[in-house]
Every structure is written in structure tokens, then in C-alpha cells.
Amino acid sequence: MPIIHVYAFERSLEQKREIAQGITEVTCKAYDVSPEIVTVYIFDVPKENAAHAGVLASEAEGKP
Amino acid sequence: MPIIHVYAFERSLEQKREIAQGITEVTCKAYDVSPEIVTVYIFDVPKENAAHAGVLASEAEGKP
Amino acid sequence: MPIIHVYAFERSLEQKREIAQGITEVTCKAYDVSPEIVTVYIFDVPKENAAHAGVLASEAEGKP
Amino acid sequence: MPIIHVYAFERSLEQKREIAQGITEVTCKAYDVSPEIVTVYIFDVPKENAAHAGVLASEAEGKP
Amino acid sequence: MPIIHVYAFERSLEQKREIAQGITEVTCKAYDVSPEIVTVYIFDVPKENAAHAGVLASEAEGKP
Amino acid sequence: MPIIHVYAFERSLEQKREIAQGITEVTCKAYDVSPEIVTVYIFDVPKENAAHAGVLASEAEGKP
């Protein structure tokens, strides 16, 4: 019963659909399990709640 | 200092109260600890952020 | 598909069996779901990997 | 590539900025790594989603 | 900076290599990011630490 | 009751002691809480269980 957590900035419904489907396929193939026992949970992390190199993503110039 | 994370679709306040109390009691009994050191964190997962068998719960017909 | 993570110092198999069963029952009752969709994952945290009030549990006198 | 998750009640942007910067500095010093590989994720936990001693924080009198 | 946690029973190095590579590719494609900012962490969960339907995987007959 | 999870390659006891103490201090200062309600959990991630840019850390040349 593999469970996969995805932590990332919020994405569109289309992107969530694509990553959930893709990760499930990859998991089934790599771990030789059936999709029925694979669960994917996506956590939308606001940019002000994520920091890279000590700087909040909401305040960084680049696009990490 | 057991910490329990509950990942599930959002529930009512009454249900959160019940699961927090119940899990704390079970933990104290099974692990022989006092309730003062038990913490429960509930994470509300939107249906469009959870996938079973590669399909987002928001788009599944059944009721997983 | 509720998923519950238990973070705690390592326990005996008997205790793990008891907490997994108890948490599943509590979850089914509080959230009105069937046990087939409830997963419990237990994470054994070594005492040198847990700190309360800034002190590693392996080095604390009391028994948090 | 240390990743740090902070689970706590929601705080102000100023406080998030401070904890992200502080934790990154501490991690770099303690683990001898450069800030570029340190990520901090902050999870805002609503008071009705957190329980101490079996009581939801939103319903506790004290200030845990 | 997407971070993916995989919780599953322990697998071979070959399988870990495959799932890490596959999840990274899927994430880059679905979320339109470069692989340099994608991190995958795999958590090996012992069968006696996982329960489905209230029964530890180490004690279940089937093969969930 | 802030809880901090640190995911990183295994470190020495001295380093764990330092990061636990440092993160607790930073948390108390940034969030204006007392150390008694701060918990830090450290998760030792084996290099073969972590991937950056799709490559397991155990198989990468550099030192991410």
C-alpha cells in the first residue's frame, strides 16, 4: 500500500490530475503493485510557507 | 511524546473532536503514556488533492 | 481513504498491533468509513532523534 | 539536502520569515551544509485541527 | 521546489532507483519544473509498522 | 505546540543535539512560545533513499 505525498506550490486541477496519474503509473511499474493500492496526496504549499536558502519563496526574485 | 497525523478529507468539527479524543485514548492505552504528551494533528485533504488508483477523488464516481 | 501516521518511540509488536487496531476502529467510527480504506503507518523514532524543549530524549532524565 | 517541516498554528508573515531564516542558519551550522540545499516548509495547522491531551486547541482554555 | 515522499515497504536498490527517476520525470512534466529542484525521499516502512483495515501487514495473509 | 520534522542524511549525535537545540531556540524566539511545547523529530534518510534531480544520492558524484 504505497502512499505518496507531493509537497509543492499549488497547481491547476489539470496538473494535479496529471501528476497523480503519472506517479501512480510509475509506482505500479517500479514497485510491481496494482493501482488499487496506491494513494497519492498532494499538499499545496503557499509561497509564503516555503523557503529555499532561508528566503521565503514569496519574497525571492528567482523562480525556485 | 507520540504525535499522530491524520490525513483525510475534511470533516465536521464534531468528527474532528471525536477522532482526536479517540486516538488520544487509544494511544495512551496501547503505549502506556499519559494524555498530556499526546498530540494529534489533522490535515484536511481536498478531494482534488487526493488520488486513489491514479484518479483524483474529486473525479471518481465511487466514494473511496 | 484516511491515512494515519504515528510518530513515537519504538514499541513492542503487541503494542503496535493494539494501536493500529484501535486507531482504525476510532477512525471508522468518527469518520463513518469502512476499515478497508484506513491505513496506519507507524514510524519508530529513536530517542536520540527526538527532542522536547530542545533536549534529545536520549539525554533527558525524565520520561517525556 | 535537508528538508525541514514546521507544523504549527498559523503565524504572521514576519514570523514565518524569521523562523525560515533561523532554521536554515541553524541547519547549515549544525549539519555543515550550504543554505542553497536547505528547504523549509511551514504547515499552518488550524486550531480546530490540533489536539493536545485529546482536546482540540480551538476548545482548550489554556494556551498550549 | 517540489518534494515527494514515498511511503512503502522496503524495495531493492534497483526499484528505488526506478521510482525516484520516474517520479522526478513525471513531476517535471506535469508541473513544468526542471529536475534540479525536485527531491524524492523514500521511507521504508517495515511490515509490522503498517496496517490496513486494522491488521498489521506482517500479520495479514493476503498481500496488500 | 509547534512540531518540527528534520529530514536529512544521518548525522552524529553531537550534530543532532545541536540542531535540536538550535531549532527549538529559533522556534521559541520567532513564534514566541516556551520550549516546553516544542518538539523536534529527526528522520535519518539513507542516501539510497533520497534522490535529487532523479538520481539517488548514493549514486551521485557530487555532494548535494
CSV table of C-alpha atoms in Angstrom, one decimal:
chain,number,residue,atom,x,y,z
A,1,MET,CA,0.0,0.0,0.0
A,2,PRO,CA,2.4,2.7,-1.2
A,3,ILE,CA,1.4,6.2,-0.2
A,4,ILE,CA,3.0,9.2,-2.0
A,5,HIS,CA,2.9,12.7,-0.6
A,6,VAL,CA,3.6,15.6,-3.0
A,7,TYR,CA,4.6,18.9,-1.4
A,8,ALA,CA,4.6,21.7,-3.9
A,9,PHE,CA,3.2,25.1,-4.7
A,10,GLU,CA,-0.4,25.0,-5.8
A,11,ARG,CA,-1.1,23.8,-9.3
A,12,SER,CA,-4.1,23.6,-11.6
A,13,LEU,CA,-6.5,20.8,-11.5
A,14,GLU,CA,-5.2,19.6,-14.8
A,15,GLN,CA,-1.7,19.4,-13.4
A,16,LYS,CA,-2.8,17.6,-10.3
A,17,ARG,CA,-4.6,15.1,-12.4
A,18,GLU,CA,-1.5,14.5,-14.5
A,19,ILE,CA,0.9,14.1,-11.6
A,20,ALA,CA,-1.4,11.8,-9.7
A,21,GLN,CA,-1.9,9.6,-12.7
A,22,GLY,CA,1.8,9.7,-13.6
A,23,ILE,CA,3.1,8.9,-10.1
A,24,THR,CA,0.6,6.1,-9.8
A,25,GLU,CA,1.8,4.5,-13.0
A,26,VAL,CA,5.4,4.9,-12.1
A,27,THR,CA,4.8,3.4,-8.7
A,28,CYS,CA,3.0,0.4,-10.1
A,29,LYS,CA,5.7,-0.3,-12.6
A,30,ALA,CA,8.7,0.3,-10.3
A,31,TYR,CA,7.2,-1.5,-7.3
A,32,ASP,CA,5.2,-4.1,-9.1
A,33,VAL,CA,1.9,-3.3,-7.4
A,34,SER,CA,-1.6,-2.7,-8.7
A,35,PRO,CA,-3.0,0.8,-8.9
A,36,GLU,CA,-5.8,-0.1,-6.4
A,37,ILE,CA,-3.4,0.0,-3.5
A,38,VAL,CA,-1.6,3.3,-4.5
A,39,THR,CA,-2.7,6.6,-2.9
A,40,VAL,CA,-1.3,10.0,-3.8
A,41,TYR,CA,-1.9,13.0,-1.6
A,42,ILE,CA,-1.0,16.5,-2.9
A,43,PHE,CA,-0.2,19.3,-0.4
A,44,ASP,CA,-0.5,22.8,-1.7
A,45,VAL,CA,2.2,24.8,-0.1
A,46,PRO,CA,1.7,28.6,-0.2
A,47,LYS,CA,4.7,30.5,-1.4
A,48,GLU,CA,4.9,32.4,1.9
A,49,ASN,CA,5.2,29.0,3.6
A,50,ALA,CA,8.2,27.7,1.7
A,51,ALA,CA,11.8,28.8,2.0
A,52,HIS,CA,14.8,28.0,-0.1
A,53,ALA,CA,18.2,29.1,1.2
A,54,GLY,CA,16.5,30.8,4.1
A,55,VAL,CA,14.3,33.1,1.9
A,56,LEU,CA,10.6,32.7,1.6
A,57,ALA,CA,9.6,31.8,-1.9
A,58,SER,CA,7.1,34.7,-1.8
A,59,GLU,CA,10.0,37.1,-1.4
A,60,ALA,CA,12.5,35.5,-3.7
A,61,GLU,CA,13.2,37.1,-7.0
A,62,GLY,CA,14.1,34.0,-9.0
A,63,LYS,CA,11.6,31.2,-9.6
A,64,PRO,CA,12.7,28.2,-7.5
B,1,MET,CA,5.7,12.2,23.1
B,2,PRO,CA,3.7,10.4,20.5
B,3,ILE,CA,2.5,12.6,17.6
B,4,ILE,CA,-0.3,11.4,15.4
B,5,HIS,CA,-1.0,12.9,11.9
B,6,VAL,CA,-4.5,12.2,10.4
B,7,TYR,CA,-4.7,12.8,6.6
B,8,ALA,CA,-8.3,12.7,5.4
B,9,PHE,CA,-11.0,14.6,3.6
B,10,GLU,CA,-12.3,17.5,5.7
B,11,ARG,CA,-14.8,16.6,8.4
B,12,SER,CA,-17.0,18.4,10.7
B,13,LEU,CA,-15.8,19.9,14.0
B,14,GLU,CA,-17.8,17.2,15.8
B,15,GLN,CA,-16.0,14.5,13.9
B,16,LYS,CA,-12.6,16.1,14.5
B,17,ARG,CA,-13.3,16.3,18.2
B,18,GLU,CA,-14.3,12.7,18.3
B,19,ILE,CA,-11.3,11.3,16.4
B,20,ALA,CA,-8.8,13.5,18.3
B,21,GLN,CA,-10.2,12.2,21.6
B,22,GLY,CA,-10.5,8.6,20.5
B,23,ILE,CA,-7.0,8.4,19.0
B,24,THR,CA,-5.5,10.0,22.2
B,25,GLU,CA,-7.3,7.4,24.4
B,26,VAL,CA,-6.1,4.6,22.2
B,27,THR,CA,-2.6,5.9,22.2
B,28,CYS,CA,-2.5,6.2,25.9
B,29,LYS,CA,-3.8,2.7,26.4
B,30,ALA,CA,-1.7,1.0,23.8
B,31,TYR,CA,1.5,2.8,24.5
B,32,ASP,CA,1.1,3.4,28.3
B,33,VAL,CA,1.6,7.1,28.2
B,34,SER,CA,-0.4,10.0,29.8
B,35,PRO,CA,-2.6,12.2,27.5
B,36,GLU,CA,-0.5,15.3,28.3
B,37,ILE,CA,2.2,14.1,26.0
B,38,VAL,CA,0.0,13.1,23.1
B,39,THR,CA,-0.6,15.5,20.2
B,40,VAL,CA,-2.9,14.9,17.2
B,41,TYR,CA,-2.7,16.9,14.0
B,42,ILE,CA,-5.5,16.7,11.5
B,43,PHE,CA,-4.7,17.5,7.8
B,44,ASP,CA,-7.8,18.3,5.7
B,45,VAL,CA,-7.0,17.0,2.2
B,46,PRO,CA,-9.3,18.5,-0.5
B,47,LYS,CA,-10.8,15.8,-2.8
B,48,GLU,CA,-8.9,17.3,-5.8
B,49,ASN,CA,-5.7,16.7,-3.9
B,50,ALA,CA,-6.1,13.0,-3.3
B,51,ALA,CA,-5.9,10.2,-5.8
B,52,HIS,CA,-6.7,6.5,-5.4
B,53,ALA,CA,-5.7,4.2,-8.3
B,54,GLY,CA,-4.4,7.2,-10.2
B,55,VAL,CA,-7.8,9.0,-10.2
B,56,LEU,CA,-8.4,12.2,-8.2
B,57,ALA,CA,-11.1,11.7,-5.6
B,58,SER,CA,-12.9,14.7,-6.9
B,59,GLU,CA,-13.3,12.9,-10.2
B,60,ALA,CA,-14.0,9.4,-9.0
B,61,GLU,CA,-17.6,8.1,-9.1
B,62,GLY,CA,-17.4,5.8,-6.1
B,63,LYS,CA,-16.8,7.0,-2.6
B,64,PRO,CA,-13.4,5.9,-1.5
C,1,MET,CA,-9.1,6.9,2.4
C,2,PRO,CA,-7.8,8.2,5.7
C,3,ILE,CA,-4.2,7.6,6.4
C,4,ILE,CA,-2.8,7.9,9.9
C,5,HIS,CA,0.9,8.4,10.8
C,6,VAL,CA,2.0,7.6,14.3
C,7,TYR,CA,5.4,9.1,15.3
C,8,ALA,CA,6.6,7.6,18.6
C,9,PHE,CA,9.5,5.8,20.3
C,10,GLU,CA,9.7,2.2,19.2
C,11,ARG,CA,7.2,-0.2,20.8
C,12,SER,CA,6.6,-3.9,21.0
C,13,LEU,CA,4.8,-5.8,18.3
C,14,GLU,CA,1.9,-6.3,20.7
C,15,GLN,CA,1.6,-2.5,21.2
C,16,LYS,CA,1.8,-1.8,17.5
C,17,ARG,CA,-0.9,-4.3,16.9
C,18,GLU,CA,-3.1,-2.7,19.6
C,19,ILE,CA,-2.6,0.9,18.4
C,20,ALA,CA,-3.2,0.1,14.7
C,21,GLN,CA,-6.4,-1.8,15.5
C,22,GLY,CA,-7.6,0.9,18.0
C,23,ILE,CA,-6.9,3.8,15.7
C,24,THR,CA,-8.6,2.1,12.8
C,25,GLU,CA,-11.7,1.5,14.9
C,26,VAL,CA,-11.8,5.1,16.2
C,27,THR,CA,-11.3,6.4,12.6
C,28,CYS,CA,-14.1,4.2,11.2
C,29,LYS,CA,-16.5,5.4,14.0
C,30,ALA,CA,-15.6,9.1,14.0
C,31,TYR,CA,-15.4,9.5,10.2
C,32,ASP,CA,-18.0,6.9,9.2
C,33,VAL,CA,-15.8,4.9,6.9
C,34,SER,CA,-15.1,1.2,6.5
C,35,PRO,CA,-11.9,-0.3,7.8
C,36,GLU,CA,-10.9,-1.3,4.2
C,37,ILE,CA,-9.9,2.2,3.3
C,38,VAL,CA,-8.0,3.0,6.5
C,39,THR,CA,-4.2,2.8,6.6
C,40,VAL,CA,-2.0,3.3,9.6
C,41,TYR,CA,1.7,3.8,9.3
C,42,ILE,CA,3.9,3.7,12.5
C,43,PHE,CA,7.2,5.5,12.5
C,44,ASP,CA,9.7,4.3,15.1
C,45,VAL,CA,11.6,7.4,16.3
C,46,PRO,CA,14.9,6.6,18.1
C,47,LYS,CA,15.3,8.5,21.4
C,48,GLU,CA,18.4,10.3,20.0
C,49,ASN,CA,16.2,11.6,17.2
C,50,ALA,CA,13.6,13.2,19.3
C,51,ALA,CA,13.8,16.4,21.3
C,52,HIS,CA,11.5,18.0,23.8
C,53,ALA,CA,12.3,21.5,25.0
C,54,GLY,CA,15.5,21.4,23.0
C,55,VAL,CA,16.9,18.3,24.7
C,56,LEU,CA,17.3,15.0,23.0
C,57,ALA,CA,15.1,12.3,24.6
C,58,SER,CA,18.1,10.1,24.9
C,59,GLU,CA,19.7,12.6,27.1
C,60,ALA,CA,16.8,13.8,29.2
C,61,GLU,CA,16.4,12.5,32.7
C,62,GLY,CA,12.6,12.5,32.9
C,63,LYS,CA,10.5,10.3,30.7
C,64,PRO,CA,8.6,12.6,28.3
D,1,MET,CA,19.5,18.3,1.0
D,2,PRO,CA,18.0,18.7,4.4
D,3,ILE,CA,14.2,19.5,4.4
D,4,ILE,CA,12.5,20.8,7.5
D,5,HIS,CA,8.8,20.7,8.1
D,6,VAL,CA,7.3,23.1,10.6
D,7,TYR,CA,3.8,22.2,11.9
D,8,ALA,CA,2.3,25.0,14.0
D,9,PHE,CA,-0.7,27.3,14.3
D,10,GLU,CA,-0.7,30.0,11.6
D,11,ARG,CA,1.7,32.9,12.2
D,12,SER,CA,2.4,36.3,10.6
D,13,LEU,CA,4.5,36.7,7.5
D,14,GLU,CA,7.1,38.3,9.7
D,15,GLN,CA,7.3,35.3,12.0
D,16,LYS,CA,7.4,32.9,9.0
D,17,ARG,CA,10.3,34.9,7.6
D,18,GLU,CA,12.1,34.7,10.9
D,19,ILE,CA,11.7,31.0,11.5
D,20,ALA,CA,12.6,30.1,8.0
D,21,GLN,CA,15.8,32.1,8.1
D,22,GLY,CA,16.7,31.0,11.6
D,23,ILE,CA,16.1,27.3,11.0
D,24,THR,CA,18.1,27.5,7.8
D,25,GLU,CA,21.0,29.1,9.6
D,26,VAL,CA,20.9,26.5,12.4
D,27,THR,CA,20.8,23.7,9.9
D,28,CYS,CA,23.7,25.0,8.0
D,29,LYS,CA,25.8,25.4,11.1
D,30,ALA,CA,24.9,22.1,12.8
D,31,TYR,CA,25.0,20.0,9.7
D,32,ASP,CA,27.8,21.8,7.8
D,33,VAL,CA,25.8,22.4,4.6
D,34,SER,CA,25.3,25.4,2.5
D,35,PRO,CA,21.9,27.3,2.6
D,36,GLU,CA,21.3,26.5,-1.1
D,37,ILE,CA,20.4,22.9,-0.3
D,38,VAL,CA,18.1,23.7,2.7
D,39,THR,CA,14.4,23.8,2.2
D,40,VAL,CA,11.9,24.8,4.9
D,41,TYR,CA,8.1,24.1,4.6
D,42,ILE,CA,5.7,25.6,7.0
D,43,PHE,CA,2.3,23.9,7.6
D,44,ASP,CA,-0.4,26.2,9.1
D,45,VAL,CA,-2.5,24.0,11.3
D,46,PRO,CA,-5.9,25.4,12.2
D,47,LYS,CA,-6.6,25.3,16.0
D,48,GLU,CA,-9.6,23.0,15.3
D,49,ASN,CA,-7.2,20.6,13.6
D,50,ALA,CA,-4.8,20.2,16.5
D,51,ALA,CA,-5.4,18.4,19.8
D,52,HIS,CA,-3.3,18.2,22.9
D,53,ALA,CA,-4.3,15.7,25.6
D,54,GLY,CA,-7.3,14.7,23.5
D,55,VAL,CA,-8.8,18.2,23.4
D,56,LEU,CA,-8.9,20.4,20.2
D,57,ALA,CA,-6.8,23.5,20.6
D,58,SER,CA,-9.8,25.5,19.5
D,59,GLU,CA,-11.7,24.3,22.5
D,60,ALA,CA,-9.0,24.4,25.1
D,61,GLU,CA,-8.9,27.2,27.6
D,62,GLY,CA,-5.2,27.4,28.3
D,63,LYS,CA,-2.8,28.3,25.6
D,64,PRO,CA,-0.8,25.3,24.6
E,1,MET,CA,10.9,23.0,-5.3
E,2,PRO,CA,8.6,20.0,-5.2
E,3,ILE,CA,9.4,17.4,-2.7
E,4,ILE,CA,7.9,13.9,-2.9
E,5,HIS,CA,7.7,11.4,-0.1
E,6,VAL,CA,7.2,7.8,-0.9
E,7,TYR,CA,6.0,5.6,2.0
E,8,ALA,CA,6.1,1.9,1.2
E,9,PHE,CA,7.6,-1.4,2.2
E,10,GLU,CA,11.3,-1.7,1.6
E,11,ARG,CA,12.3,-2.3,-2.0
E,12,SER,CA,15.5,-3.2,-3.8
E,13,LEU,CA,18.0,-0.5,-4.8
E,14,GLU,CA,17.0,-1.1,-8.4
E,15,GLN,CA,13.4,-0.4,-7.6
E,16,LYS,CA,14.3,2.7,-5.6
E,17,ARG,CA,16.4,4.0,-8.5
E,18,GLU,CA,13.5,3.4,-10.9
E,19,ILE,CA,10.8,5.1,-8.8
E,20,ALA,CA,13.0,8.1,-8.0
E,21,GLN,CA,13.8,8.6,-11.6
E,22,GLY,CA,10.2,8.0,-12.8
E,23,ILE,CA,8.6,10.3,-10.2
E,24,THR,CA,11.1,13.0,-11.0
E,25,GLU,CA,10.3,12.8,-14.7
E,26,VAL,CA,6.6,12.8,-14.1
E,27,THR,CA,6.9,15.8,-11.7
E,28,CYS,CA,8.9,17.8,-14.2
E,29,LYS,CA,6.5,17.2,-17.0
E,30,ALA,CA,3.3,17.7,-15.0
E,31,TYR,CA,4.5,20.7,-13.1
E,32,ASP,CA,6.8,22.2,-15.7
E,33,VAL,CA,9.9,22.4,-13.5
E,34,SER,CA,13.5,21.4,-14.0
E,35,PRO,CA,14.8,18.2,-12.3
E,36,GLU,CA,17.3,20.2,-10.3
E,37,ILE,CA,14.6,21.4,-8.0
E,38,VAL,CA,12.9,18.1,-7.4
E,39,THR,CA,13.7,16.0,-4.4
E,40,VAL,CA,12.4,12.5,-3.7
E,41,TYR,CA,12.6,10.9,-0.2
E,42,ILE,CA,11.7,7.2,0.2
E,43,PHE,CA,10.6,5.9,3.6
E,44,ASP,CA,11.0,2.2,4.1
E,45,VAL,CA,8.1,1.1,6.3
E,46,PRO,CA,8.5,-2.3,7.9
E,47,LYS,CA,5.6,-4.6,7.5
E,48,GLU,CA,5.0,-4.7,11.3
E,49,ASN,CA,4.6,-0.9,11.2
E,50,ALA,CA,1.9,-0.7,8.6
E,51,ALA,CA,-1.7,-1.7,9.0
E,52,HIS,CA,-4.5,-2.0,6.5
E,53,ALA,CA,-8.1,-2.4,7.8
E,54,GLY,CA,-6.6,-2.5,11.3
E,55,VAL,CA,-4.4,-5.5,10.7
E,56,LEU,CA,-0.6,-5.2,10.7
E,57,ALA,CA,0.8,-6.1,7.2
E,58,SER,CA,3.2,-8.5,8.9
E,59,GLU,CA,0.2,-10.5,10.2
E,60,ALA,CA,-2.1,-10.3,7.2
E,61,GLU,CA,-2.4,-13.3,4.9
E,62,GLY,CA,-3.1,-11.5,1.7
E,63,LYS,CA,-0.6,-9.2,0.0
E,64,PRO,CA,-1.9,-5.7,0.3
F,1,MET,CA,2.6,23.1,20.2
F,2,PRO,CA,5.0,23.5,17.2
F,3,ILE,CA,6.4,20.3,15.9
F,4,ILE,CA,9.4,20.3,13.6
F,5,HIS,CA,10.5,17.4,11.4
F,6,VAL,CA,14.0,17.4,10.1
F,7,TYR,CA,14.6,15.1,7.1
F,8,ALA,CA,18.3,14.7,6.3
F,9,PHE,CA,21.1,12.2,5.9
F,10,GLU,CA,22.2,10.6,9.2
F,11,ARG,CA,24.4,12.8,11.4
F,12,SER,CA,26.4,12.3,14.6
F,13,LEU,CA,24.8,12.6,18.0
F,14,GLU,CA,26.6,15.9,18.5
F,15,GLN,CA,25.1,17.3,15.4
F,16,LYS,CA,21.6,16.1,16.3
F,17,ARG,CA,22.0,17.6,19.7
F,18,GLU,CA,23.0,20.9,18.1
F,19,ILE,CA,20.2,21.1,15.5
F,20,ALA,CA,17.5,20.1,18.0
F,21,GLN,CA,18.7,22.8,20.5
F,22,GLY,CA,19.1,25.4,17.8
F,23,ILE,CA,15.8,24.8,16.1
F,24,THR,CA,14.0,24.9,19.4
F,25,GLU,CA,15.6,28.2,20.3
F,26,VAL,CA,14.7,29.7,16.9
F,27,THR,CA,11.2,28.5,17.2
F,28,CYS,CA,10.7,29.9,20.6
F,29,LYS,CA,12.0,33.3,19.5
F,30,ALA,CA,10.2,33.5,16.2
F,31,TYR,CA,6.9,32.1,17.4
F,32,ASP,CA,7.0,33.5,21.0
F,33,VAL,CA,6.4,30.1,22.7
F,34,SER,CA,8.1,28.4,25.5
F,35,PRO,CA,10.5,25.5,24.8
F,36,GLU,CA,8.3,23.1,26.8
F,37,ILE,CA,5.8,22.9,23.9
F,38,VAL,CA,8.3,22.5,21.1
F,39,THR,CA,9.1,19.0,19.8
F,40,VAL,CA,11.7,18.2,17.2
F,41,TYR,CA,11.8,14.9,15.3
F,42,ILE,CA,14.8,14.0,13.2
F,43,PHE,CA,14.4,11.5,10.4
F,44,ASP,CA,17.6,9.8,9.2
F,45,VAL,CA,17.3,9.3,5.4
F,46,PRO,CA,19.7,6.8,4.0
F,47,LYS,CA,21.5,8.0,0.9
F,48,GLU,CA,19.9,5.3,-1.2
F,49,ASN,CA,16.5,6.6,-0.2
F,50,ALA,CA,17.0,10.2,-1.3
F,51,ALA,CA,17.1,11.5,-4.9
F,52,HIS,CA,18.0,14.9,-6.3
F,53,ALA,CA,17.2,15.6,-9.9
F,54,GLY,CA,16.2,12.0,-10.3
F,55,VAL,CA,19.4,10.4,-9.1
F,56,LEU,CA,19.8,8.6,-5.8
F,57,ALA,CA,22.2,10.4,-3.5
F,58,SER,CA,24.1,7.1,-3.0
F,59,GLU,CA,24.9,7.1,-6.7
F,60,ALA,CA,25.5,10.8,-7.3
F,61,GLU,CA,29.1,12.0,-7.6
F,62,GLY,CA,28.7,15.5,-6.1
F,63,LYS,CA,27.7,16.0,-2.6
F,64,PRO,CA,24.2,17.6,-2.6
